[in-house]
mmCIF file of C-alpha atoms and ligand atoms in Angstrom:
data_model
loop_
_atom_site.group_PDB
_atom_site.id
_atom_site.type_symbol
_atom_site.label_atom_id
_atom_site.label_comp_id
_atom_site.label_asym_id
_atom_site.label_seq_id
_atom_site.Cartn_x
_atom_site.Cartn_y
_atom_site.Cartn_z
ATOM 1 C CA VAL A 1 10.796 13.572 5.983
ATOM 2 C CA LYS A 2 12.775 10.835 3.916
ATOM 3 C CA LEU A 3 11.264 11.530 0.324
ATOM 4 C CA SER A 4 9.762 7.890 -1.491
ATOM 5 C CA PRO A 5 11.282 7.922 -4.265
ATOM 6 C CA SER A 6 8.627 7.694 -7.813
ATOM 7 C CA THR A 7 7.290 3.788 -8.112
ATOM 8 C CA GLU A 8 8.945 3.805 -11.701
ATOM 9 C CA SER A 9 11.730 1.281 -10.006
ATOM 10 C CA LEU A 10 8.999 -0.858 -8.766
ATOM 11 C CA PRO A 11 9.268 -3.962 -10.037
ATOM 12 C CA LEU A 12 6.959 -6.227 -12.482
ATOM 13 C CA GLY A 13 6.072 -8.978 -9.735
ATOM 14 C CA ALA A 14 5.379 -6.243 -6.654
ATOM 15 C CA LYS A 15 3.418 -3.820 -9.539
ATOM 16 C CA LEU A 16 1.198 -6.727 -10.277
ATOM 17 C CA ALA A 17 1.096 -8.500 -7.056
ATOM 18 C CA ASP A 18 -0.545 -5.000 -5.913
ATOM 19 C CA ALA A 19 -2.427 -4.926 -8.932
ATOM 20 C CA ALA A 20 -4.804 -8.665 -7.008
ATOM 21 C CA ALA A 21 -4.635 -6.992 -4.230
ATOM 22 C CA LEU A 22 -6.610 -4.273 -5.460
ATOM 23 C CA LEU A 23 -8.852 -6.238 -7.785
ATOM 24 C CA ARG A 24 -9.552 -8.183 -4.388
ATOM 25 C CA TYR A 25 -10.068 -4.778 -3.087
ATOM 26 C CA HIS A 26 -12.994 -3.678 -5.158
ATOM 27 C CA ARG A 27 -13.980 -6.692 -4.776
ATOM 28 C CA ASP A 28 -14.694 -6.231 -0.973
ATOM 29 C CA CYS A 29 -15.516 -3.759 -1.445
ATOM 30 C CA ARG A 30 -18.958 -5.190 -2.281
ATOM 31 C CA ARG A 31 -19.932 -5.112 0.639
ATOM 32 C CA LEU A 32 -19.894 -1.423 1.162
ATOM 33 C CA ALA A 33 -22.339 0.826 -1.583
ATOM 34 C CA PRO A 34 -21.351 1.603 -4.211
ATOM 35 C CA GLU A 35 -18.285 4.333 -4.031
ATOM 36 C CA PRO A 36 -20.557 7.099 -6.521
ATOM 37 C CA VAL A 37 -22.847 6.914 -3.599
ATOM 38 C CA ARG A 38 -20.729 6.834 -0.958
ATOM 39 C CA VAL A 39 -19.036 10.344 -2.108
ATOM 40 C CA TRP A 40 -22.694 12.195 -1.527
ATOM 41 C CA SER A 41 -22.485 11.416 3.084
ATOM 42 C CA ASP A 42 -18.769 14.571 1.922
ATOM 43 C CA LEU A 43 -20.680 16.686 -0.185
ATOM 44 C CA ASP A 44 -23.103 16.272 3.062
ATOM 45 C CA GLU A 45 -20.476 17.168 5.318
ATOM 46 C CA TYR A 46 -18.559 19.664 3.362
ATOM 47 C CA ALA A 47 -21.465 22.044 3.320
ATOM 48 C CA GLU A 48 -22.524 21.468 7.528
ATOM 49 C CA LEU A 49 -18.597 22.843 7.422
ATOM 50 C CA LEU A 50 -19.214 26.046 5.047
ATOM 51 C CA GLU A 51 -22.040 26.861 6.461
ATOM 52 C CA ARG A 52 -20.657 26.712 9.987
ATOM 53 C CA HIS A 53 -17.637 28.273 9.422
ATOM 54 C CA ALA A 54 -18.331 30.224 6.593
ATOM 55 C CA GLY A 55 -22.078 31.166 6.481
ATOM 56 C CA MET A 56 -22.535 29.890 2.754
ATOM 57 C CA ALA A 57 -24.552 27.901 1.364
ATOM 58 C CA LEU A 58 -22.475 23.597 -0.475
ATOM 59 C CA ARG A 59 -24.782 25.244 -3.851
ATOM 60 C CA ASP A 60 -23.992 28.934 -3.926
ATOM 61 C CA ALA A 61 -19.225 28.360 -3.582
ATOM 62 C CA ARG A 62 -16.911 28.548 -5.969
ATOM 63 C CA VAL A 63 -15.389 24.807 -5.255
ATOM 64 C CA LEU A 64 -11.826 24.183 -5.714
ATOM 65 C CA GLU A 65 -10.550 20.249 -5.750
ATOM 66 C CA VAL A 66 -7.368 19.678 -5.398
ATOM 67 C CA GLY A 67 -7.187 15.810 -7.215
ATOM 68 C CA TYR A 68 -10.014 14.912 -8.418
ATOM 69 C CA GLY A 69 -8.660 11.301 -9.416
ATOM 70 C CA ALA A 70 -9.486 8.849 -12.083
ATOM 71 C CA ARG A 71 -12.732 7.941 -11.427
ATOM 72 C CA PRO A 72 -13.576 11.907 -9.695
ATOM 73 C CA TRP A 73 -17.422 10.900 -8.214
ATOM 74 C CA ARG A 74 -17.133 13.908 -5.933
ATOM 75 C CA MET A 75 -17.257 16.325 -8.954
ATOM 76 C CA LEU A 76 -19.694 14.654 -11.468
ATOM 77 C CA ALA A 77 -21.729 14.858 -7.576
ATOM 78 C CA LEU A 78 -21.418 19.157 -6.747
ATOM 79 C CA LEU A 79 -21.039 19.602 -10.374
ATOM 80 C CA ALA A 80 -24.724 17.447 -11.467
ATOM 81 C CA SER A 81 -26.163 19.647 -7.584
ATOM 82 C CA GLY A 82 -25.590 23.052 -9.357
ATOM 83 C CA VAL A 83 -22.542 23.156 -7.568
ATOM 84 C CA ASP A 84 -19.927 25.654 -9.760
ATOM 85 C CA ALA A 85 -16.683 23.643 -9.293
ATOM 86 C CA ILE A 86 -13.574 23.287 -10.817
ATOM 87 C CA GLY A 87 -11.286 20.068 -10.541
ATOM 88 C CA VAL A 88 -6.938 20.173 -11.072
ATOM 89 C CA ASP A 89 -5.705 15.935 -10.964
ATOM 90 C CA ALA A 90 -2.570 15.171 -12.821
ATOM 91 C CA GLU A 91 -3.829 12.332 -14.304
ATOM 92 C CA VAL A 92 -6.739 13.129 -17.247
ATOM 93 C CA PRO A 93 -9.576 11.151 -16.430
ATOM 94 C CA VAL A 94 -11.535 8.763 -18.596
ATOM 95 C CA LEU A 95 -14.824 10.574 -17.994
ATOM 96 C CA ALA A 96 -17.288 9.382 -21.230
ATOM 97 C CA GLY A 97 -15.035 6.761 -21.678
ATOM 98 C CA ARG A 98 -14.518 7.529 -25.244
ATOM 99 C CA PRO A 99 -11.679 6.400 -27.317
ATOM 100 C CA SER A 100 -10.657 9.720 -27.460
ATOM 101 C CA GLU A 101 -9.805 9.896 -23.374
ATOM 102 C CA TYR A 102 -7.928 7.028 -23.432
ATOM 103 C CA ARG A 103 -5.907 7.888 -26.168
ATOM 104 C CA GLU A 104 -5.352 10.966 -24.544
ATOM 105 C CA ALA A 105 -4.364 9.376 -20.827
ATOM 106 C CA VAL A 106 -1.682 7.034 -22.310
ATOM 107 C CA ARG A 107 -0.416 10.529 -24.108
ATOM 108 C CA ARG A 108 -0.549 12.165 -20.946
ATOM 109 C CA ASN A 109 -0.236 9.449 -17.914
ATOM 110 C CA GLY A 110 1.397 6.572 -19.685
ATOM 111 C CA VAL A 111 0.884 3.199 -20.450
ATOM 112 C CA GLU A 112 0.308 1.707 -17.497
ATOM 113 C CA ARG A 113 -2.552 4.280 -16.007
ATOM 114 C CA ALA A 114 -4.287 4.269 -19.801
ATOM 115 C CA ALA A 115 -4.013 -0.063 -18.890
ATOM 116 C CA LYS A 116 -5.418 0.893 -15.180
ATOM 117 C CA SER A 117 -8.385 3.534 -16.187
ATOM 118 C CA LEU A 118 -9.119 0.596 -18.443
ATOM 119 C CA ALA A 119 -9.383 -2.411 -17.034
ATOM 120 C CA ARG A 120 -11.064 -0.230 -14.130
ATOM 121 C CA ARG A 121 -13.835 0.856 -16.979
ATOM 122 C CA ALA A 122 -14.576 -3.128 -18.129
ATOM 123 C CA LEU A 123 -14.537 -4.569 -14.416
ATOM 124 C CA PHE A 124 -16.319 -1.139 -12.823
ATOM 125 C CA ASP A 125 -17.453 0.921 -13.896
ATOM 126 C CA ARG A 126 -21.025 -0.624 -15.743
ATOM 127 C CA ARG A 127 -22.379 -0.839 -12.132
ATOM 128 C CA GLU A 128 -20.868 3.065 -11.133
ATOM 129 C CA TRP A 129 -22.273 4.620 -13.597
ATOM 130 C CA GLN A 130 -25.445 2.524 -12.679
ATOM 131 C CA ALA A 131 -25.303 3.567 -9.641
ATOM 132 C CA PHE A 132 -24.627 6.870 -9.616
ATOM 133 C CA ARG A 133 -27.250 7.578 -12.250
ATOM 134 C CA ALA A 134 -29.828 5.459 -9.998
ATOM 135 C CA GLU A 135 -28.986 8.553 -6.745
ATOM 136 C CA LEU A 136 -28.851 11.321 -9.826
ATOM 137 C CA ALA A 137 -32.727 9.728 -10.153
ATOM 138 C CA LYS A 138 -33.438 9.709 -6.625
ATOM 139 C CA ARG A 139 -32.091 13.285 -5.397
ATOM 140 C CA GLY A 140 -33.511 14.517 -9.424
ATOM 141 C CA LEU A 141 -30.912 16.064 -10.689
ATOM 142 C CA PRO A 142 -30.004 15.599 -14.002
ATOM 143 C CA GLU A 143 -26.550 14.631 -14.954
ATOM 144 C CA ARG A 144 -23.164 16.998 -15.840
ATOM 145 C CA LEU A 145 -20.318 16.241 -17.108
ATOM 146 C CA GLU A 146 -18.391 18.942 -18.239
ATOM 147 C CA PRO A 147 -15.088 18.275 -19.356
ATOM 148 C CA GLU A 148 -13.344 21.419 -20.035
ATOM 149 C CA ARG A 149 -14.307 21.529 -15.346
ATOM 150 C CA PHE A 150 -11.125 18.166 -15.329
ATOM 151 C CA LEU A 151 -8.059 20.803 -15.845
ATOM 152 C CA VAL A 152 -4.956 18.633 -15.642
ATOM 153 C CA SER A 153 -1.980 19.890 -14.546
ATOM 154 C CA ASP A 154 -0.001 19.882 -11.207
ATOM 155 C CA ALA A 155 -2.295 21.898 -8.745
ATOM 156 C CA ALA A 156 1.168 23.402 -8.135
ATOM 157 C CA GLU A 157 1.773 25.114 -10.838
ATOM 158 C CA LEU A 158 -2.018 26.125 -11.824
ATOM 159 C CA GLU A 159 -2.461 29.655 -12.182
ATOM 160 C CA LEU A 160 -6.003 31.196 -10.620
ATOM 161 C CA PRO A 161 -6.909 34.504 -8.906
ATOM 162 C CA ALA A 162 -7.419 35.438 -5.405
ATOM 163 C CA ASP A 163 -10.320 35.128 -3.712
ATOM 164 C CA SER A 164 -12.158 33.479 -6.454
ATOM 165 C CA LEU A 165 -13.324 30.258 -4.831
ATOM 166 C CA ASP A 166 -14.767 30.118 -1.352
ATOM 167 C CA LEU A 167 -13.980 26.113 -0.683
ATOM 168 C CA VAL A 168 -11.263 23.774 -1.946
ATOM 169 C CA THR A 169 -11.922 20.396 -1.310
ATOM 170 C CA SER A 170 -8.965 17.593 -1.000
ATOM 171 C CA GLU A 171 -9.782 13.705 -0.201
ATOM 172 C CA ASP A 172 -6.500 11.310 -0.497
ATOM 173 C CA VAL A 173 -4.923 13.093 -2.328
ATOM 174 C CA PHE A 174 -2.227 15.388 -0.291
ATOM 175 C CA GLU A 175 0.683 12.222 0.927
ATOM 176 C CA HIS A 176 0.800 12.384 -2.638
ATOM 177 C CA VAL A 177 1.767 15.305 -3.113
ATOM 178 C CA ARG A 178 6.176 16.229 -3.196
ATOM 179 C CA ARG A 179 6.728 17.294 -0.586
ATOM 180 C CA SER A 180 8.085 20.911 -3.064
ATOM 181 C CA SER A 181 5.122 20.298 -5.259
ATOM 182 C CA LEU A 182 3.497 21.138 -1.554
ATOM 183 C CA THR A 183 5.273 24.039 -0.169
ATOM 184 C CA ALA A 184 3.779 25.975 -4.164
ATOM 185 C CA LEU A 185 0.806 24.614 -3.378
ATOM 186 C CA VAL A 186 -0.491 24.979 -0.012
ATOM 187 C CA PRO A 187 0.242 29.221 0.367
ATOM 188 C CA LYS A 188 -1.696 29.654 -2.872
ATOM 189 C CA LEU A 189 -5.350 27.998 -2.529
ATOM 190 C CA ALA A 190 -4.938 30.344 0.931
ATOM 191 C CA ARG A 191 -4.741 33.249 -2.039
ATOM 192 C CA TRP A 192 -7.359 31.498 -4.175
ATOM 193 C CA LEU A 193 -10.265 31.015 -0.875
ATOM 194 C CA ARG A 194 -11.552 34.314 -0.438
ATOM 195 C CA PRO A 195 -11.147 35.939 3.065
ATOM 196 C CA GLY A 196 -12.863 33.723 5.790
ATOM 197 C CA GLY A 197 -12.794 30.926 2.283
ATOM 198 C CA LEU A 198 -13.125 26.784 3.636
ATOM 199 C CA ALA A 199 -10.521 24.367 2.664
ATOM 200 C CA LEU A 200 -11.685 21.167 3.374
ATOM 201 C CA ILE A 201 -7.394 18.844 2.663
ATOM 202 C CA ARG A 202 -7.879 15.069 4.153
ATOM 203 C CA PRO A 203 -5.332 13.528 4.032
ATOM 204 C CA ASN A 204 -4.579 9.710 4.826
ATOM 205 C CA VAL A 205 -1.536 10.796 7.251
ATOM 206 C CA PHE A 206 1.674 8.057 6.652
ATOM 207 C CA THR A 207 1.794 7.471 10.270
ATOM 208 C CA GLY A 208 -1.327 5.549 10.866
ATOM 209 C CA ILE A 209 -1.742 2.145 10.196
ATOM 210 C CA THR A 210 -2.942 2.766 6.663
ATOM 211 C CA GLY A 211 -0.389 5.230 6.112
ATOM 212 C CA GLY A 212 1.943 3.587 3.890
ATOM 213 C CA HIS A 213 -0.589 2.463 1.610
ATOM 214 C CA HIS A 214 -0.126 -1.197 1.251
ATOM 215 C CA PRO A 215 -3.785 -2.516 0.867
ATOM 216 C CA GLU A 216 -2.355 -5.477 3.060
ATOM 217 C CA TRP A 217 -3.719 -2.527 6.070
ATOM 218 C CA TYR A 218 -6.294 -0.927 4.328
ATOM 219 C CA ALA A 219 -8.674 0.003 7.321
ATOM 220 C CA TYR A 220 -11.620 -2.580 5.508
ATOM 221 C CA THR A 221 -9.278 -5.377 5.894
ATOM 222 C CA LEU A 222 -9.140 -3.809 9.723
ATOM 223 C CA SER A 223 -12.996 -5.341 10.279
ATOM 224 C CA GLY A 224 -13.363 -7.530 8.149
ATOM 225 C CA PRO A 225 -12.188 -11.905 9.457
ATOM 226 C CA PRO A 226 -8.148 -12.237 10.164
ATOM 227 C CA ARG A 227 -6.531 -12.896 7.289
ATOM 228 C CA ARG A 228 -2.819 -13.334 5.725
ATOM 229 C CA ARG A 229 -0.321 -10.936 6.405
ATOM 230 C CA ARG A 230 3.021 -10.773 4.578
ATOM 231 C CA THR A 231 3.623 -7.094 6.040
ATOM 232 C CA ASP A 232 3.210 -6.543 9.742
ATOM 233 C CA PRO A 233 1.418 -3.160 11.716
ATOM 234 C CA TRP A 234 2.917 -0.205 10.690
ATOM 235 C CA GLU A 235 5.417 -1.646 8.197
ATOM 236 C CA HIS A 236 6.016 1.606 6.206
ATOM 237 C CA LEU A 237 7.762 2.647 10.752
ATOM 238 C CA ARG A 238 9.332 -0.147 11.014
ATOM 239 C CA ARG A 239 11.958 -2.055 8.988
ATOM 240 C CA ASP A 240 9.783 -0.987 6.017
ATOM 241 C CA ARG A 241 10.225 -3.799 3.602
ATOM 242 C CA ARG A 242 7.351 -4.059 0.901
ATOM 243 C CA ARG A 243 6.480 -0.451 -0.984
ATOM 244 C CA PRO A 244 3.424 0.553 -1.976
ATOM 245 C CA ASN A 245 2.305 1.167 -6.464
ATOM 246 C CA THR A 246 2.235 4.925 -5.604
ATOM 247 C CA SER A 247 4.458 7.358 -4.409
ATOM 248 C CA LEU A 248 4.462 8.743 -0.644
ATOM 249 C CA ASN A 249 6.070 11.999 0.730
ATOM 250 C CA ARG A 250 5.627 10.162 4.195
ATOM 251 C CA LEU A 251 4.082 13.204 6.323
ATOM 252 C CA SER A 252 3.394 12.682 9.286
ATOM 253 C CA ARG A 253 0.949 14.766 11.161
ATOM 254 C CA ALA A 254 2.058 16.711 12.324
ATOM 255 C CA ASP A 255 4.539 18.217 9.632
ATOM 256 C CA TYR A 256 1.266 19.253 7.945
ATOM 257 C CA ARG A 257 -0.332 21.246 10.740
ATOM 258 C CA ARG A 258 3.224 22.653 10.328
ATOM 259 C CA LEU A 259 2.586 23.522 6.434
ATOM 260 C CA PHE A 260 -1.041 24.094 6.845
ATOM 261 C CA ARG A 261 -0.033 26.922 9.767
ATOM 262 C CA GLU A 262 1.738 28.578 7.647
ATOM 263 C CA SER A 263 -0.907 30.036 5.333
ATOM 264 C CA PHE A 264 -3.917 29.054 7.098
ATOM 265 C CA GLU A 265 -4.926 29.242 10.471
ATOM 266 C CA ILE A 266 -5.781 24.975 12.106
ATOM 267 C CA LEU A 267 -9.726 25.282 12.948
ATOM 268 C CA GLU A 268 -10.276 21.500 13.837
ATOM 269 C CA GLU A 269 -8.392 17.701 12.477
ATOM 270 C CA ARG A 270 -11.389 14.867 12.183
ATOM 271 C CA VAL A 271 -10.195 11.932 11.637
ATOM 272 C CA ALA A 272 -12.270 8.972 9.972
ATOM 273 C CA GLN A 273 -11.418 6.317 12.645
ATOM 274 C CA PRO A 274 -10.299 7.707 15.646
ATOM 275 C CA ASP A 275 -8.880 4.311 17.093
ATOM 276 C CA LEU A 276 -7.940 2.583 13.565
ATOM 277 C CA GLY A 277 -5.349 -0.292 14.751
ATOM 278 C CA ARG A 278 -5.822 0.481 18.442
ATOM 279 C CA GLU A 279 -6.163 -3.776 18.628
ATOM 280 C CA TRP A 280 -2.542 -3.740 17.234
ATOM 281 C CA LEU A 281 -0.769 -2.351 19.328
ATOM 282 C CA THR A 282 1.004 -4.196 21.531
ATOM 283 C CA PRO A 283 2.879 -2.670 24.438
ATOM 284 C CA GLU A 284 5.931 -4.058 22.736
ATOM 285 C CA LEU A 285 5.352 -2.980 19.477
ATOM 286 C CA ALA A 286 4.622 1.008 21.820
ATOM 287 C CA ALA A 287 7.413 0.881 22.615
ATOM 288 C CA GLU A 288 9.331 0.119 19.440
ATOM 289 C CA LEU A 289 6.975 2.869 18.155
ATOM 290 C CA SER A 290 7.758 5.005 20.782
ATOM 291 C CA ALA A 291 8.636 7.915 18.802
ATOM 292 C CA TYR A 292 5.739 8.288 17.426
ATOM 293 C CA GLY A 293 2.284 10.062 20.001
ATOM 294 C CA GLU A 294 -0.521 8.050 19.948
ATOM 295 C CA ASP A 295 -1.745 10.824 18.180
ATOM 296 C CA GLU A 296 0.680 9.833 14.799
ATOM 297 C CA LEU A 297 -0.491 6.198 14.859
ATOM 298 C CA PHE A 298 -4.179 6.698 15.387
ATOM 299 C CA SER A 299 -4.267 9.318 12.461
ATOM 300 C CA ASN A 300 -5.493 7.683 9.458
ATOM 301 C CA ARG A 301 -7.818 10.748 6.911
ATOM 302 C CA VAL A 302 -7.733 13.471 8.909
ATOM 303 C CA LEU A 303 -9.569 16.253 7.478
ATOM 304 C CA PHE A 304 -7.812 19.160 7.983
ATOM 305 C CA VAL A 305 -10.397 22.489 8.060
ATOM 306 C CA MET A 306 -8.745 24.948 7.551
ATOM 307 C CA ARG A 307 -9.740 28.959 7.005
ATOM 308 C CA PRO A 308 -7.151 30.736 4.866
ATOM 309 C CA LEU A 309 -5.284 33.144 7.725
ATOM 310 C CA ALA A 310 -5.738 37.286 7.104
ATOM 311 C CA ARG A 311 -3.629 39.162 4.745
HETATM 312 C C1 SAM B 401 -5.541 8.687 -4.329
HETATM 313 S S1 SAM B 401 -5.533 9.199 -5.485
HETATM 314 C C2 SAM B 401 -7.411 10.118 -4.923
HETATM 315 C C3 SAM B 401 -8.696 10.729 -6.165
HETATM 316 C C4 SAM B 401 -9.854 11.566 -5.669
HETATM 317 N N1 SAM B 401 -9.689 11.956 -5.196
HETATM 318 C C5 SAM B 401 -10.408 9.895 -4.628
HETATM 319 O O1 SAM B 401 -10.282 10.022 -3.394
HETATM 320 O O2 SAM B 401 -11.344 8.844 -5.359
HETATM 321 C C6 SAM B 401 -5.077 10.563 -5.606
HETATM 322 C C7 SAM B 401 -4.762 12.058 -7.603
HETATM 323 O O3 SAM B 401 -3.842 13.312 -6.667
HETATM 324 C C8 SAM B 401 -3.757 12.706 -7.597
HETATM 325 N N2 SAM B 401 -2.666 13.943 -8.265
HETATM 326 C C9 SAM B 401 -0.969 14.643 -7.271
HETATM 327 N N3 SAM B 401 -0.547 14.427 -7.263
HETATM 328 C C10 SAM B 401 -0.754 15.588 -7.938
HETATM 329 C C11 SAM B 401 -0.666 17.248 -7.637
HETATM 330 N N4 SAM B 401 0.581 17.085 -7.489
HETATM 331 N N5 SAM B 401 -1.411 17.992 -8.357
HETATM 332 C C12 SAM B 401 -2.605 17.262 -8.638
HETATM 333 N N6 SAM B 401 -3.091 15.935 -8.808
HETATM 334 C C13 SAM B 401 -1.975 15.422 -8.041
HETATM 335 C C14 SAM B 401 -3.127 11.490 -8.795
HETATM 336 O O4 SAM B 401 -3.751 12.328 -9.671
HETATM 337 C C15 SAM B 401 -3.806 11.378 -8.079
HETATM 338 O O5 SAM B 401 -5.876 10.948 -8.838
#
């Protein structure tokens, strides 16, 4: 497994092109339900899996979200639902948009990340908060920010008591965590979970068509109208000409299985979009990528449903 270099080394032009692509992405996503509305279906999925595999209701669970992100809608939805949740992220979130939060974000995340938060806030926050508040009103739930529940740390360096959690969740994070951190983090997660607890970890697996995290190949672009692209499908497994503006550990689905099996029993693997990109896999390309099975090439966001091994 190759480790990607830090994105610090990306030239400014590439960073700007990426920022423009992200803006286009957010504009195009206006066709979809906004993110703060979509996250509630993740909570429904967590509740269903927790009930089925651990025999408990989500509202009674002690939850940890790994990598809640700059706009932590899932954590906010869990807290509003009265769930005893904490989250950990390597970066400081901007929750209420107070100047002190931006100062802290610059101090800890650096200027580039803080500028991104500011741009996001100017462009999208109003609409997203409106959508989130409308959803809370529809569900009859209160708004709860509770900043003390948003821990800021490399998740691998966090210390929690053994057996102190019923559920661990993580969405679109593990592909960004350094391999050395993952090998420390995964056994910790298993230890923090009570026996019979559940881990729901959903990375965007590197070997899938979206795994290179190149905006040209984001999942939503594959179902939309034809578009001009400068890179080829599965570019990141082939010529790899264009690095994304994010660090990736390049773990394959098989790598995740090996890593998780040291501490967990894998109960299920759910692929978000099982045939994503099939129309791009011509016989010639399949021959070129023959080192990867369909299991890898048609991975994208894969939910690993796992129970800690008996200690
Ligand atoms: C692509 S974002 C996903 C955020 C959120 N889960 C979502 O779905 O919108 C990845 C997040 O993982 C966090 N992250 C990456 N490595 C981490 C680590 N070692 N410990 C904690 N958080 C980490 C990043 O700071 C970032 O917020």
